XYZ file of C-alpha atoms in Angstrom:
426
model
C 0.322 -0.159 -0.143
C 1.188 3.610 -0.742
C 0.131 6.139 1.785
C 0.101 9.473 0.276
C 1.251 12.502 3.069
C 0.432 16.366 2.836
C -0.305 18.901 4.753
C -3.224 19.774 4.432
C -4.271 21.240 7.925
C -3.034 23.989 10.127
C -1.744 22.802 13.463
C -2.306 19.168 15.628
C -4.454 20.409 18.381
C -6.606 17.063 20.712
C -6.341 13.773 23.415
C -4.828 10.765 21.873
C -5.351 7.702 24.336
C -2.265 5.989 23.365
C -2.719 2.866 22.499
C -0.900 -0.742 24.500
C 2.434 -1.185 25.273
C 3.780 -3.776 22.962
C 6.595 -4.987 24.973
C 4.054 -5.870 28.179
C 1.864 -7.463 25.934
C 4.122 -9.987 25.009
C 5.302 -11.160 28.464
C 1.479 -10.819 29.916
C 1.226 -13.481 27.139
C 4.431 -15.091 27.834
C 4.203 -15.561 31.459
C 0.257 -16.443 32.114
C 1.153 -19.408 30.137
C 3.193 -20.171 32.574
C 1.927 -20.196 35.099
C -1.028 -21.864 36.543
C -4.688 -20.636 37.394
C -6.706 -18.134 35.012
C -5.147 -15.130 34.329
C -6.696 -11.171 32.784
C -5.246 -9.268 30.877
C -6.728 -6.487 30.108
C -5.817 -3.138 27.425
C -4.337 -5.422 25.116
C -1.967 -4.475 22.475
C -3.698 -5.257 19.006
C -0.363 -4.749 16.732
C 0.770 -7.594 14.831
C 3.510 -9.090 16.837
C 1.764 -9.337 20.012
C -0.591 -10.926 18.512
C 2.156 -13.281 16.965
C 2.997 -14.668 20.201
C -0.082 -14.657 21.321
C -0.994 -17.116 18.502
C 1.701 -19.157 19.094
C 0.974 -19.803 22.453
C -2.701 -20.890 21.226
C -0.332 -23.203 19.261
C 1.564 -24.864 23.232
C -1.876 -26.025 23.768
C -2.512 -22.778 25.956
C -5.941 -21.933 26.769
C -6.512 -18.461 25.373
C -9.227 -16.511 24.773
C -9.223 -13.097 23.143
C -12.184 -11.194 23.979
C -13.317 -7.746 22.149
C -10.470 -7.273 20.975
C -8.602 -5.942 23.837
C -9.137 -8.854 27.048
C -7.595 -11.968 26.813
C -8.167 -14.967 29.205
C -6.055 -17.709 30.188
C -6.323 -20.434 31.888
C -3.056 -22.874 32.018
C -2.135 -25.525 34.079
C 1.719 -24.140 32.721
C 2.119 -26.861 31.273
C 3.187 -26.596 27.370
C 2.621 -29.277 24.922
C 4.726 -30.447 21.690
C 3.352 -28.642 18.837
C 2.081 -29.929 15.804
C 3.899 -27.932 13.324
C 6.485 -24.907 13.573
C 5.723 -21.608 15.320
C 5.786 -18.744 13.271
C 6.852 -15.056 14.922
C 6.351 -13.595 12.181
C 7.895 -10.588 11.835
C 8.522 -10.207 16.101
C 12.012 -10.365 16.824
C 9.931 -10.256 20.679
C 8.184 -12.848 20.014
C 11.043 -15.348 19.207
C 13.806 -14.558 21.674
C 11.600 -15.395 24.875
C 10.518 -17.957 22.917
C 13.135 -19.400 22.964
C 14.689 -19.272 27.148
C 10.937 -21.161 27.501
C 10.999 -24.107 23.823
C 14.716 -24.384 25.358
C 13.438 -26.180 28.400
C 10.415 -28.457 27.047
C 10.717 -31.877 26.844
C 9.320 -31.863 23.335
C 11.225 -30.499 19.959
C 10.183 -26.891 18.639
C 10.552 -25.276 15.347
C 10.688 -21.764 15.286
C 10.418 -19.668 12.261
C 9.169 -16.345 10.636
C 8.750 -13.790 7.534
C 11.280 -12.661 5.381
C 12.168 -10.039 7.483
C 12.626 -11.400 10.251
C 14.777 -14.599 9.426
C 17.884 -12.285 8.682
C 18.041 -11.150 12.169
C 20.523 -12.565 14.017
C 19.917 -14.930 17.079
C 23.034 -15.883 18.551
C 22.845 -13.545 20.722
C 20.352 -15.963 22.618
C 21.670 -19.348 21.644
C 24.779 -18.718 23.072
C 23.787 -18.475 26.365
C 21.368 -20.680 26.100
C 23.654 -23.064 24.661
C 25.579 -22.175 27.973
C 22.599 -23.335 30.201
C 22.797 -27.083 28.343
C 20.366 -25.891 25.754
C 19.935 -28.357 22.367
C 19.393 -25.378 19.613
C 20.952 -25.368 15.713
C 20.363 -21.448 13.573
C 21.182 -21.396 10.082
C 25.368 -20.946 9.310
C 24.533 -17.016 10.389
C 22.635 -18.348 13.124
C 19.056 -16.754 11.652
C 15.497 -18.207 11.808
C 14.169 -21.439 11.886
C 15.053 -21.835 14.808
C 14.473 -26.129 15.446
C 15.122 -26.111 19.573
C 15.258 -29.808 21.408
C 14.176 -29.325 25.295
C 16.453 -30.012 27.367
C 16.799 -29.878 31.380
C 19.046 -26.404 31.870
C 21.093 -25.510 34.931
C 22.242 -21.864 35.810
C 24.717 -19.735 34.463
C 26.531 -16.300 35.434
C 26.517 -13.848 32.117
C 27.556 -11.049 30.749
C 26.037 -9.471 27.952
C 28.555 -7.384 26.644
C 25.004 -4.762 25.251
C 21.893 -3.800 27.583
C 19.606 -5.606 25.525
C 15.797 -6.548 26.883
C 14.981 -9.333 24.930
C 18.343 -11.499 25.711
C 18.856 -10.535 29.196
C 14.580 -12.592 29.163
C 14.927 -14.927 27.518
C 17.787 -15.753 29.496
C 15.658 -15.697 33.060
C 12.967 -17.060 31.109
C 15.017 -19.406 30.649
C 15.762 -19.912 34.836
C 12.684 -20.324 35.320
C 13.391 -23.987 35.625
C 16.638 -24.726 35.602
C 19.089 -25.534 38.471
C 20.576 -23.200 40.798
C 20.821 -19.541 39.878
C 20.906 -18.014 36.655
C 22.791 -14.206 36.684
C 22.837 -11.613 34.232
C 24.861 -8.487 34.274
C 24.434 -5.870 31.209
C 26.479 -2.711 31.315
C 23.796 -0.490 30.925
C 20.407 -1.153 32.242
C 18.184 -1.658 29.817
C 14.258 -1.909 29.573
C 13.229 -3.805 32.170
C 8.621 -4.977 32.259
C 10.436 -8.399 32.205
C 12.218 -8.157 36.117
C 8.873 -6.360 37.072
C 6.272 -8.487 36.022
C 8.100 -12.023 37.774
C 8.636 -10.278 40.685
C 5.267 -9.627 40.823
C 4.242 -12.666 39.733
C 5.656 -14.960 42.469
C 9.269 -15.307 40.664
C 12.480 -15.873 43.140
C 13.888 -13.227 41.408
C 17.053 -10.582 42.985
C 17.025 -7.128 40.627
C 20.848 -4.949 41.395
C 21.408 -2.263 39.458
C 21.996 -3.805 36.357
C 22.685 -8.081 37.404
C 19.517 -10.267 38.046
C 19.400 -13.698 39.223
C 16.817 -16.030 39.192
C 16.195 -19.185 40.533
C 13.264 -22.082 39.907
C 9.893 -20.943 40.108
C 6.744 -21.591 39.679
C 4.784 -18.505 38.408
C 0.915 -17.282 39.913
C -1.774 -16.023 37.717
C -1.946 -12.009 37.605
C -5.263 -10.037 36.240
C -2.886 -7.019 34.634
C -4.170 -3.813 33.000
C -1.558 -2.922 29.623
C -0.388 1.102 30.412
C 0.403 2.132 26.889
C 3.237 2.237 24.691
C 6.088 5.191 24.956
C 6.679 4.283 22.084
C 4.045 4.670 19.862
C 3.253 8.307 21.544
C 7.068 9.277 20.534
C 5.222 9.673 16.889
C 2.579 11.890 18.187
C 5.174 14.093 20.474
C 7.049 13.763 17.857
C 4.316 15.680 15.279
C 3.721 17.604 17.910
C 6.701 19.594 18.935
C 7.995 20.001 15.191
C 4.281 21.350 14.294
C 3.783 25.123 15.145
C 0.598 26.351 17.031
C 0.807 22.715 17.862
C -0.740 21.488 22.141
C -1.409 17.941 22.306
C -2.520 16.137 25.584
C -1.924 12.031 24.975
C -2.759 10.497 27.869
C -2.297 6.346 29.296
C 1.239 6.270 28.599
C 4.063 3.937 30.200
C 6.343 6.012 31.832
C 8.398 3.326 32.854
C 12.279 4.696 33.610
C 14.025 2.383 31.502
C 11.250 3.982 29.122
C 11.725 7.089 29.354
C 15.409 7.765 27.543
C 13.569 9.920 24.705
C 11.827 12.432 27.194
C 14.549 12.630 29.188
C 16.796 13.898 24.938
C 13.601 16.070 24.094
C 14.133 17.697 27.152
C 17.385 18.142 26.895
C 16.591 19.770 23.315
C 14.162 22.340 24.711
C 10.425 20.787 24.459
C 7.728 21.588 25.956
C 6.278 18.581 27.847
C 4.162 18.205 31.158
C 4.030 15.489 33.097
C 0.791 15.568 34.353
C 0.012 13.464 36.020
C 2.071 9.872 38.018
C 0.746 7.422 38.764
C 1.249 2.567 39.365
C -0.537 0.663 37.774
C 0.159 -2.613 37.899
C 4.011 -2.099 39.138
C 4.381 0.095 35.779
C 3.989 3.708 36.559
C 1.671 5.771 33.393
C 0.604 8.876 33.018
C -0.263 11.868 30.999
C 1.671 14.217 29.048
C 0.794 17.416 27.509
C 3.263 18.368 24.858
C 3.483 21.404 22.668
C 5.962 23.205 19.399
C 9.148 24.547 20.905
C 11.630 25.618 19.245
C 14.282 22.757 19.680
C 18.455 22.810 20.347
C 19.939 19.937 18.404
C 22.656 17.428 21.123
C 24.586 14.554 21.373
C 22.729 11.346 22.123
C 25.402 8.132 23.390
C 26.536 5.920 26.744
C 23.496 4.026 28.375
C 20.757 6.769 27.827
C 20.713 4.300 23.869
C 18.840 1.235 25.503
C 16.279 3.609 27.026
C 14.927 4.921 23.694
C 16.411 2.469 21.029
C 12.878 1.753 18.888
C 12.814 5.417 19.155
C 15.814 6.475 17.683
C 14.009 7.323 13.882
C 12.145 9.474 15.466
C 14.229 11.161 17.505
C 15.737 11.990 14.216
C 12.872 13.104 11.912
C 13.022 16.044 15.129
C 16.490 16.383 14.468
C 16.353 17.972 11.554
C 14.119 20.715 12.974
C 16.075 21.292 16.059
C 19.242 23.728 15.425
C 22.040 23.104 15.349
C 23.803 19.699 15.096
C 22.779 16.122 17.068
C 24.903 13.014 17.413
C 23.387 9.552 17.597
C 26.641 7.783 18.799
C 26.726 4.116 20.349
C 23.983 2.980 18.908
C 25.050 0.748 16.381
C 22.135 -2.564 17.675
C 20.273 0.242 15.032
C 21.883 -1.934 12.730
C 19.888 -5.437 13.543
C 16.438 -4.774 13.837
C 13.760 -4.706 11.373
C 15.826 -3.166 8.470
C 19.399 -1.479 8.875
C 17.646 1.976 10.366
C 21.784 3.585 10.899
C 21.288 2.836 6.497
C 17.039 3.577 5.869
C 16.434 6.152 8.329
C 19.787 8.522 7.080
C 18.985 7.140 3.565
C 15.323 8.048 3.118
C 15.315 11.152 5.057
C 18.478 12.404 3.182
C 15.197 12.206 -0.216
C 13.178 14.547 1.766
C 16.305 17.355 1.719
C 17.724 16.780 5.908
C 21.192 17.309 6.064
C 21.846 14.163 7.642
C 25.296 11.634 7.611
C 25.270 7.398 8.288
C 28.146 6.931 10.432
C 29.189 3.252 11.897
C 27.151 3.143 15.098
C 24.547 6.226 14.037
C 24.386 10.019 12.919
C 25.065 13.058 12.495
C 22.692 15.302 11.914
C 22.588 19.070 10.694
C 19.416 20.588 11.754
C 16.807 23.763 11.512
C 16.693 22.806 7.384
C 12.847 22.617 6.245
C 12.452 19.418 4.614
C 11.057 19.469 1.147
C 9.569 15.814 0.002
C 8.049 15.622 -3.103
C 9.704 12.490 -3.713
C 8.801 8.102 -2.856
C 9.992 7.496 0.378
C 10.755 2.762 1.019
C 9.490 1.786 4.061
C 11.804 -1.589 4.345
C 8.912 -3.416 6.218
C 10.254 -1.187 9.157
C 7.290 -0.077 10.446
C 8.799 2.621 12.705
C 10.539 3.779 9.548
C 7.122 3.702 8.031
C 5.379 5.784 10.846
C 8.409 8.190 11.079
C 8.731 9.124 7.528
C 4.210 9.714 7.825
C 5.681 12.487 10.671
C 8.753 13.756 8.641
C 5.592 14.119 5.939
C 3.727 16.536 7.975
C 6.672 18.858 7.641
C 7.373 18.436 4.182
C 7.289 21.761 1.768
C 5.397 18.999 -0.928
C 3.627 15.601 -0.849
C 5.799 12.500 0.119
C 4.521 8.449 -1.285
C 5.426 5.776 1.569
C 5.760 2.529 0.077
C 4.671 0.151 1.085
C 2.688 1.934 4.330
C 1.237 -0.807 5.877
C 3.707 -2.340 8.202
C 2.750 0.280 10.457
C 0.208 -3.047 10.922
C 2.536 -4.708 12.537
C 2.459 -2.131 16.280
C -0.481 0.386 15.452
C -2.643 -0.496 13.623
C -4.603 2.504 14.428
C -2.422 4.984 13.478
C -2.982 6.852 11.258
C -6.930 7.229 12.250
C -5.688 8.380 16.263
C -3.653 11.287 13.870
C -6.334 12.353 11.806
C -9.196 13.254 15.473
C -5.901 15.881 16.283
C -5.313 17.661 12.492
C -6.976 20.666 12.647
C-alpha cells in the first residue's frame, strides 16, 4: 500500500489515548501461559507482533480467549504441549527470542520460523547463552531463523551481555525459571525491565541489583493485569506536536517506566515543552498523562547508557533533529543495524530524499538541523513499522507531498496510527 502524505491541516490539537504497550503485552501472554490458574489481561495490544505471541502459545496448547479485541483470558496448568507444526513468529523478534528461552527447557522439539524480515535478524545473541545453559538449538550458518529447539534440562549460568538488551535478558531469565541452580545476567547499562517487574509481580524467585538480575527455579502465580500505553507509540505524536507550529496535544495513559523514558530526557535536553500532568502506578508500572506543545529545539549528543532507553525511538528522534537548531550526534547505537531493517542506513537514506542534512556513521548518525524538509518524492519502509511511522511524521512537516511505499507495515505495532493522527488535525 502506498500512502500519500501532505500537510492539508493547520496544526495539531486534542487528546489521544495511547495504545497498549507492545513489550508488556508480549510478556503478559508468555508469563500467564506458564502460570497455573486463570489470568486476565486487559488493554492487550492490537498490533500484529503481540498477536503472533498469542497465537504461538495457543499452538502450544494454552487455553487463550481473546475477547472484545483487547481483553485476554488465559486458563493454564503451566504445562506446554508439543506443537503439531512450525511455530510462526511473524515479524516479531520479541516473540522468537523470548519464546526460545521457554522452549529450550521443554520436553519436546519445536521449530521457530518468521517472515522474510525476521529470518534475517541475528539470533546468536540468544543461542550462545542458552547453549551455555545446556540447550540444544540449531539455526542457519548465519545464526538466523528457522530455529530448531530440542528441549533439555538446563542449568544456571553467570552471563555478562556486553550489549544491553531486554530481549536477551528476558530469554535467559525465562530459561532460568526451570533451570537447576541460579541464573545471573549482568549488563553494562540497564535495559528495559518489564520482565523483572512482571516476574516479581507473579512471585518468581528473582533478585534485581542494578544492572544484575538473578533468578532461580520458580512457579508463577496467575495475574490480573491492565496494560498501560506504549511510550514508543506516543513518540510519534510527541514528535509531530513539537515540530508543527502552534500544536498543543494531550497524550493519556502513557507508560513512564524509567527504562523507557530516554526520549523524554533527550527532548527535555533539546528544549521541548513537555509536561507530565499526573503520574500513578498500574500493575507496578508507572503511567501518566503528557502535554506537548510546539517548541524551538536545539541539537544535542545522544550516546552511552541512555541508548538502551530509547533504541526504538531513534528513527523518530532523527526526524525531530532535522528541525532542531544545530547538530545532533547519535552514537553507540550500532544495535540499530540488527532491527527490522538496518535503521541507521535506512533512516539516513530516506531522510536524505526529503532534504535532510544527515550523515551515516558506523554506530549512529550526524544530523545538521534547522532546515525545512522539502518532500516531493517517494520513500521506502523496508518492511519496518517504525520507519514507516517516522516517515509519516516527516511527511507532515515537508513542504510538498511525499508517498510512502508499503505503509501497511505500521500494522505490526500500531493499526490505529493514522486514525488517531487524523483525530487531532485541525
